[in-house]
């Protein structure tokens, strides 16, 4: 394999901070440069793009900016809302209303939240935000909820994005570990006022959004809540000429873990049970009930994964952990369902581009890229080609790959 570096420009870190791509920087995002590279390879004429794993909407936005028709799906309604907001067209009336309402929120921050407080039902919420910060956030959200009934949806959505950025910037949570941690809040200077810091964040974020929302989008993406295993029940058949996506990887990363605070504040989650249930629907999910369900999971019907060493890999993992072996098995079982259905919605001659990462469980490498390639071939895709793109982390053996194929 050629020597690959840790190319920051191929990850979400490179997603341009002060553009729409940076509106909420979340871990699932892949690089817009990767999408742009792929889009530059295809002829725009008659192109219709699909991203079945929308995430933060990188593919949808890159296409919308270039005037390329695109549809995108995801199982997480919050991410679809974020995508809809990122690809929206904002005129000067929207932007003026956004700014004047944001000014009102700034006054609420200065007055430590005001009287109309709304906070979400997050378990042990005091670990996430100090009392002062929470009171201000509650006042901000109370206001945003109140104006939602009579203010333009686009204006409210921009306020919600600005709220999310301020809320997370002033949270004590740290997402750097597999398990989350909380910073202690007792190192603050004696005369520190949470309101002063939050006001600075809010004003910077509002200005950032005000400027970046003026950039032009040329097409309106189709955005659908849909399980990627059942695309053909929602999307037109034999239609898409190009699929560009990064599916979840089998690396035990739970999107819900990082997205929870946003989802609670914006009303997409009410309790921990719901969070676990949603992650159980997600391919590769591990949050809450998702993990206990995986521990009991066995394939409902026999379906051979067409990679000759697959059962050997599972056997090696199960020596160390039965749970992880089931997790990997279920991941590919679900992906086989997805690929099966994907074939139905891709047009004959259409190309697919999948960005995937391999995984390691104990000392057992799971060659995700090769297993995907075998599943694409088995389903009937041709010209299947796997190219390494970059090293994923400083850990040895972990790479990201681009898999390309074509429907004959
Ligand atoms: C790696 S992320 C996609 C990141 C995206 N390319 C971006 O730039 O933000 C994978 C996405 O797949 C979604 N997903 C997981 N299981 C799914 C399923 N069964 N159907 C549809 N989407 C699913 C997750 O919610 C997540 O948003």
Coordinates of C-alpha atoms and ligand atoms in Angstrom, one line a residue:
X1 CA 0.0 0.0 0.0
X2 CA 1.2 3.5 -0.8
X3 CA 2.3 5.7 2.2
X4 CA -0.6 7.7 3.4
X5 CA -0.5 10.5 5.9
X6 CA -3.1 11.9 8.2
X7 CA -4.7 14.3 5.7
X8 CA -6.6 16.8 7.8
X9 CA -8.0 18.3 4.6
X10 CA -9.9 15.0 4.0
X11 CA -11.7 15.1 7.3
X12 CA -14.5 17.2 8.8
X13 CA -11.8 19.4 10.4
X14 CA -11.2 20.9 7.0
X15 CA -14.8 21.7 6.4
X16 CA -14.6 25.4 6.0
X17 CA -15.2 26.8 9.4
X18 CA -16.9 30.1 8.3
X19 CA -19.0 28.6 5.6
X20 CA -22.3 26.7 5.8
X21 CA -20.2 23.5 6.2
X22 CA -19.1 24.8 9.6
X23 CA -22.6 25.6 10.9
X24 CA -22.4 22.8 13.4
X25 CA -19.2 20.8 13.4
X26 CA -20.2 17.2 14.3
X27 CA -18.0 14.1 14.2
X28 CA -19.9 12.2 11.5
X29 CA -19.1 14.7 8.8
X30 CA -16.7 13.8 6.0
X31 CA -14.7 16.2 4.0
X32 CA -16.3 18.4 1.5
X33 CA -13.1 18.2 -0.5
X34 CA -13.6 14.5 -1.0
X35 CA -17.1 15.1 -2.3
X36 CA -15.9 17.9 -4.5
X37 CA -13.2 15.6 -5.9
X38 CA -15.8 13.0 -6.8
X39 CA -18.2 15.6 -8.3
X40 CA -15.4 16.9 -10.5
X41 CA -15.1 13.4 -12.0
X42 CA -18.7 13.3 -13.2
X43 CA -20.4 15.1 -16.0
X44 CA -23.1 17.3 -14.5
X45 CA -25.4 16.7 -17.5
X46 CA -28.3 14.5 -16.4
X47 CA -26.6 13.8 -13.1
X48 CA -28.9 13.0 -10.1
X49 CA -27.0 12.4 -6.9
X50 CA -28.1 10.3 -3.9
X51 CA -26.5 10.3 -0.4
X52 CA -28.3 7.5 1.6
X53 CA -26.4 8.4 4.8
X54 CA -26.9 12.1 4.9
X55 CA -25.3 12.9 8.3
X56 CA -24.7 16.7 8.4
X57 CA -25.6 17.1 4.8
X58 CA -22.1 17.5 3.2
X59 CA -23.0 15.8 -0.1
X60 CA -26.4 17.6 -0.3
X61 CA -24.8 21.0 0.3
X62 CA -21.9 20.4 -2.1
X63 CA -24.4 19.4 -4.9
X64 CA -26.8 22.3 -4.1
X65 CA -24.0 24.8 -4.4
X66 CA -23.1 23.5 -7.8
X67 CA -26.7 23.3 -9.0
X68 CA -26.6 19.4 -9.2
X69 CA -29.9 17.7 -8.3
X70 CA -29.6 15.6 -5.2
X71 CA -31.7 13.6 -2.8
X72 CA -30.5 12.5 0.6
X73 CA -31.8 10.2 3.4
X74 CA -31.0 9.5 7.0
X75 CA -32.6 7.8 10.0
X76 CA -31.9 10.7 12.3
X77 CA -34.5 13.5 12.1
X78 CA -32.2 16.0 13.8
X79 CA -29.5 15.6 11.1
X80 CA -32.2 16.0 8.4
X81 CA -33.3 19.2 10.0
X82 CA -29.7 20.4 10.1
X83 CA -29.3 19.6 6.5
X84 CA -32.5 21.3 5.5
X85 CA -31.3 24.4 7.3
X86 CA -27.8 24.3 5.8
X87 CA -29.0 24.1 2.2
X88 CA -31.8 26.7 2.7
X89 CA -31.9 29.8 0.5
X90 CA -32.0 32.9 2.7
X91 CA -33.1 36.3 1.3
X92 CA -32.5 39.7 2.9
X93 CA -35.8 39.7 4.7
X94 CA -34.9 36.4 6.4
X95 CA -31.4 37.7 7.3
X96 CA -32.7 41.0 8.7
X97 CA -35.3 39.2 10.8
X98 CA -32.7 36.8 12.0
X99 CA -30.4 39.6 13.1
X100 CA -33.1 41.6 14.9
X101 CA -34.4 38.5 16.8
X102 CA -30.8 37.6 17.6
X103 CA -30.4 41.1 19.1
X104 CA -33.4 40.4 21.3
X105 CA -31.7 37.1 22.4
X106 CA -28.5 39.1 23.2
X107 CA -30.5 41.2 25.6
X108 CA -31.9 38.1 27.3
X109 CA -28.4 36.8 27.7
X110 CA -27.3 40.1 29.3
X111 CA -30.3 39.9 31.7
X112 CA -29.3 36.3 32.6
X113 CA -32.1 34.6 30.7
X114 CA -35.3 36.6 31.6
X115 CA -38.4 34.9 32.9
X116 CA -39.5 32.5 30.2
X117 CA -37.2 29.6 30.8
X118 CA -37.4 26.2 28.9
X119 CA -34.9 23.4 29.6
X120 CA -35.0 19.9 28.2
X121 CA -35.5 16.7 30.2
X122 CA -31.8 15.7 30.2
X123 CA -30.8 13.3 32.9
X124 CA -28.4 15.1 35.4
X125 CA -28.5 18.2 33.3
X126 CA -26.5 20.1 36.0
X127 CA -23.5 18.1 34.9
X128 CA -23.7 19.5 31.4
X129 CA -24.1 23.2 32.2
X130 CA -23.6 25.3 35.3
X131 CA -26.7 26.8 37.0
X132 CA -25.9 30.2 35.5
X133 CA -25.3 28.9 32.0
X134 CA -28.4 26.7 32.1
X135 CA -30.6 29.6 33.2
X136 CA -29.4 31.7 30.2
X137 CA -29.8 28.8 27.7
X138 CA -33.3 28.2 29.1
X139 CA -34.2 31.8 28.5
X140 CA -32.8 31.7 25.0
X141 CA -34.7 28.6 24.1
X142 CA -37.9 29.9 25.8
X143 CA -37.8 32.8 23.5
X144 CA -37.0 30.8 20.3
X145 CA -39.9 28.4 21.1
X146 CA -42.3 31.3 21.7
X147 CA -41.6 33.1 18.4
X148 CA -41.8 29.8 16.5
X149 CA -45.6 30.1 16.2
X150 CA -45.5 33.4 14.2
X151 CA -41.9 33.9 12.9
X152 CA -40.7 32.5 9.5
X153 CA -39.4 28.9 9.9
X154 CA -36.1 29.9 8.2
X155 CA -35.5 32.6 10.7
X156 CA -36.2 30.3 13.6
X157 CA -34.0 27.6 12.1
X158 CA -31.0 30.0 11.9
X159 CA -31.7 31.0 15.5
X160 CA -31.7 27.4 16.5
X161 CA -28.3 26.8 14.8
X162 CA -26.9 29.8 16.6
X163 CA -28.4 28.5 19.9
X164 CA -26.8 25.0 19.3
X165 CA -23.4 26.4 18.8
X166 CA -23.6 28.6 21.9
X167 CA -25.1 25.8 24.0
X168 CA -22.3 23.3 23.1
X169 CA -19.5 26.0 23.4
X170 CA -20.6 26.5 27.0
X171 CA -21.2 22.9 28.0
X172 CA -19.0 21.0 30.4
X173 CA -19.2 17.8 28.3
X174 CA -16.1 16.5 26.5
X175 CA -16.6 14.0 23.6
X176 CA -13.0 13.0 23.2
X177 CA -13.3 9.6 24.7
X178 CA -15.4 6.5 23.9
X179 CA -17.1 7.3 27.2
X180 CA -17.9 11.0 27.7
X181 CA -16.5 13.1 30.4
X182 CA -17.4 16.3 32.1
X183 CA -15.1 19.1 33.0
X184 CA -15.2 20.4 36.5
X185 CA -16.7 23.9 36.8
X186 CA -14.8 25.2 39.8
X187 CA -11.8 26.9 38.2
X188 CA -13.5 30.1 37.2
X189 CA -12.2 33.5 38.2
X190 CA -14.0 35.1 41.2
X191 CA -15.8 37.8 39.2
X192 CA -16.6 35.7 36.2
X193 CA -20.0 36.2 34.7
X194 CA -21.3 33.4 32.5
X195 CA -23.4 36.0 30.6
X196 CA -20.4 37.9 29.4
X197 CA -18.8 34.8 27.8
X198 CA -22.0 33.6 26.3
X199 CA -22.8 37.0 24.9
X200 CA -19.4 37.0 23.1
X201 CA -20.1 33.5 21.7
X202 CA -23.6 34.4 20.6
X203 CA -22.6 37.6 18.8
X204 CA -19.7 35.9 17.0
X205 CA -21.9 33.0 15.9
X206 CA -24.8 35.2 14.7
X207 CA -22.4 37.2 12.6
X208 CA -20.9 34.1 11.2
X209 CA -24.3 32.7 10.2
X210 CA -25.5 36.1 8.9
X211 CA -22.6 36.2 6.5
X212 CA -22.4 32.5 5.5
X213 CA -26.2 32.2 4.9
X214 CA -25.8 34.7 2.1
X215 CA -23.9 32.2 0.0
X216 CA -25.8 31.0 -3.0
X217 CA -27.4 27.5 -3.3
X218 CA -28.7 26.6 -6.8
X219 CA -30.8 23.5 -6.2
X220 CA -33.1 22.4 -3.4
X221 CA -32.1 18.9 -2.3
X222 CA -34.8 16.3 -1.6
X223 CA -34.4 15.3 2.1
X224 CA -36.1 12.2 3.3
X225 CA -36.4 10.4 6.6
X226 CA -35.7 6.8 5.5
X227 CA -33.9 3.7 6.7
X228 CA -31.1 3.0 4.2
X229 CA -32.2 -0.6 4.2
X230 CA -35.5 0.4 2.7
X231 CA -34.6 3.1 0.2
X232 CA -36.8 1.6 -2.6
X233 CA -39.9 2.2 -0.5
X234 CA -39.4 5.9 -0.5
X235 CA -37.2 6.8 -3.5
X236 CA -37.8 6.3 -7.3
X237 CA -36.4 3.2 -8.9
X238 CA -33.7 3.1 -11.5
X239 CA -33.2 6.8 -11.0
X240 CA -29.9 8.0 -9.5
X241 CA -26.8 8.3 -11.7
X242 CA -24.4 8.8 -8.9
X243 CA -24.3 7.8 -5.2
X244 CA -21.8 9.6 -2.9
X245 CA -21.8 8.7 0.7
X246 CA -20.0 7.7 3.9
X247 CA -22.0 5.0 5.7
X248 CA -21.5 4.4 9.4
X249 CA -18.3 2.4 10.1
X250 CA -18.3 -0.7 12.3
X251 CA -16.2 1.1 15.0
X252 CA -18.8 1.2 17.8
X253 CA -19.2 4.9 17.4
X254 CA -22.6 6.0 18.4
X255 CA -23.9 9.2 16.7
X256 CA -26.5 9.6 19.3
X257 CA -23.9 9.9 22.0
X258 CA -22.6 13.2 20.5
X259 CA -25.9 14.4 19.1
X260 CA -28.0 14.0 22.3
X261 CA -27.6 17.5 23.7
X262 CA -28.7 19.0 20.4
X263 CA -31.5 16.6 20.0
X264 CA -32.9 17.2 23.5
X265 CA -32.8 20.9 23.2
X266 CA -34.5 20.9 19.8
X267 CA -37.2 18.5 21.0
X268 CA -36.0 15.4 19.0
X269 CA -35.5 13.3 22.2
X270 CA -37.4 13.2 25.4
X271 CA -35.6 10.4 27.3
X272 CA -32.8 7.9 27.3
X273 CA -35.0 5.1 26.2
X274 CA -35.8 7.0 22.9
X275 CA -32.1 7.6 22.4
X276 CA -31.3 3.9 22.7
X277 CA -34.2 3.0 20.4
X278 CA -33.1 5.4 17.7
X279 CA -29.5 4.0 17.9
X280 CA -30.9 0.5 17.6
X281 CA -32.4 1.5 14.3
X282 CA -29.1 3.0 13.2
X283 CA -26.6 0.6 11.5
X284 CA -23.7 0.0 13.9
X285 CA -25.5 1.8 16.8
X286 CA -24.4 1.0 20.4
X287 CA -26.2 3.5 22.6
X288 CA -28.2 2.2 25.6
X289 CA -30.7 -0.5 24.6
X290 CA -28.9 -0.9 21.3
X291 CA -26.0 -2.7 23.0
X292 CA -28.2 -5.0 25.0
X293 CA -30.2 -5.8 21.9
X294 CA -27.0 -6.6 19.9
X295 CA -26.0 -9.0 22.7
X296 CA -29.2 -11.0 22.0
X297 CA -29.1 -10.7 18.2
X298 CA -28.8 -13.6 15.8
X299 CA -29.4 -13.3 12.1
X300 CA -33.1 -13.7 11.5
X301 CA -32.4 -15.6 8.3
X302 CA -29.3 -17.2 6.9
X303 CA -27.5 -14.7 4.7
X304 CA -24.0 -15.4 3.7
X305 CA -21.7 -12.4 3.6
X306 CA -19.8 -13.1 0.3
X307 CA -16.4 -12.5 1.7
X308 CA -14.6 -15.9 2.1
X309 CA -12.9 -15.1 5.4
X310 CA -15.9 -13.5 7.0
X311 CA -16.9 -16.3 9.4
X312 CA -13.3 -16.8 10.3
X313 CA -13.0 -13.2 11.3
X314 CA -16.2 -13.4 13.4
X315 CA -14.9 -16.6 15.1
X316 CA -11.6 -14.9 16.0
X317 CA -13.4 -11.9 17.5
X318 CA -15.9 -14.0 19.4
X319 CA -13.0 -15.8 21.2
X320 CA -12.4 -12.4 22.9
X321 CA -16.0 -11.0 22.9
X322 CA -19.2 -12.7 21.9
X323 CA -20.9 -9.2 22.0
X324 CA -18.4 -7.7 19.5
X325 CA -18.7 -10.6 17.1
X326 CA -22.4 -10.2 17.1
X327 CA -22.0 -6.4 16.6
X328 CA -19.8 -6.9 13.5
X329 CA -22.1 -9.6 12.1
X330 CA -25.1 -7.4 12.5
X331 CA -23.4 -4.5 10.9
X332 CA -22.6 -6.4 7.7
X333 CA -26.0 -8.1 7.8
X334 CA -27.7 -4.7 7.8
X335 CA -25.3 -3.3 5.2
X336 CA -26.1 -6.3 2.9
X337 CA -29.8 -5.2 3.2
X338 CA -28.8 -1.6 2.3
X339 CA -26.8 -2.7 -0.7
X340 CA -29.5 -5.0 -1.9
X341 CA -32.0 -2.1 -1.9
X342 CA -29.6 0.5 -3.2
X343 CA -29.3 -1.5 -6.4
X344 CA -33.0 -0.9 -7.1
X345 CA -32.8 2.9 -7.0
X346 CA -29.5 3.4 -9.0
X347 CA -29.9 3.9 -12.7
X348 CA -28.3 1.5 -15.1
X349 CA -24.8 2.9 -15.8
X350 CA -24.9 4.9 -12.5
X351 CA -21.8 5.1 -10.4
X352 CA -21.5 4.6 -6.6
X353 CA -18.7 6.1 -4.4
X354 CA -18.5 4.8 -0.8
X355 CA -16.1 6.2 1.8
X356 CA -15.5 3.6 4.5
X357 CA -12.9 2.9 7.2
X358 CA -11.6 -0.5 8.3
X359 CA -11.8 -1.5 12.0
X360 CA -9.8 -3.5 14.5
X361 CA -11.2 -5.5 17.4
X362 CA -8.5 -6.6 19.8
X363 CA -5.9 -7.7 17.3
X364 CA -8.3 -8.8 14.6
X365 CA -8.5 -6.4 11.6
X366 CA -11.9 -6.3 9.9
X367 CA -11.2 -5.4 6.2
X368 CA -14.4 -3.3 5.8
X369 CA -13.4 -2.1 2.4
X370 CA -12.9 -5.6 1.0
X371 CA -16.1 -6.9 2.5
X372 CA -18.1 -4.0 1.0
X373 CA -16.4 -4.6 -2.4
X374 CA -17.5 -8.3 -2.2
X375 CA -21.1 -7.3 -1.3
X376 CA -21.3 -4.8 -4.2
X377 CA -20.0 -7.4 -6.6
X378 CA -22.4 -10.1 -5.3
X379 CA -25.4 -7.7 -5.7
X380 CA -24.5 -7.1 -9.4
X381 CA -22.4 -3.9 -9.4
X382 CA -19.4 -4.1 -11.7
X383 CA -16.0 -2.4 -12.0
X384 CA -15.7 -2.5 -8.2
X385 CA -12.5 -0.7 -7.3
X386 CA -11.0 0.0 -3.8
X387 CA -8.6 2.9 -3.3
X388 CA -6.9 3.9 0.0
X389 CA -7.4 7.6 0.8
X390 CA -5.8 8.3 4.2
X391 CA -4.7 7.0 7.5
X392 CA -7.6 7.5 9.9
X393 CA -5.9 8.0 13.2
X394 CA -2.3 7.7 14.5
X395 CA -3.2 4.1 15.2
X396 CA -1.4 1.6 12.9
X397 CA -3.6 -0.3 10.4
X398 CA -6.6 2.0 10.4
X399 CA -7.3 3.5 7.0
X400 CA -10.1 5.2 5.0
X401 CA -10.9 3.9 1.5
X402 CA -12.9 5.0 -1.4
X403 CA -14.9 2.2 -3.1
X404 CA -16.2 2.9 -6.6
X405 CA -18.5 0.7 -8.6
X406 CA -21.1 0.9 -11.4
X407 CA -24.5 -0.6 -12.0
X408 CA -24.3 -2.3 -15.5
Ligands
LIG1 C1 -20.7 8.6 8.7 S1 -22.2 9.4 8.9 C2 -22.5 10.3 7.4 C3 -21.7 11.6 7.5 C4 -22.0 12.5 6.3 N1 -21.3 12.1 5.1 C5 -21.5 13.9 6.7 O1 -20.7 14.5 6.0 O2 -22.0 14.4 7.7 C6 -23.4 8.1 8.8 C7 -24.8 8.5 8.9 O3 -25.6 7.3 8.7 C8 -26.8 7.4 9.4 N2 -27.4 6.1 9.5 C9 -27.1 5.1 10.4 N3 -27.9 4.1 10.2 C10 -28.8 4.4 9.2 C11 -29.9 3.7 8.6 N4 -30.3 2.5 9.0 N5 -30.6 4.4 7.6 C12 -30.2 5.7 7.3 N6 -29.2 6.3 7.8 C13 -28.5 5.7 8.8 C14 -26.4 8.1 10.7 O4 -27.5 8.7 11.3 C15 -25.3 9.0 10.2 O5 -25.8 10.3 10.0

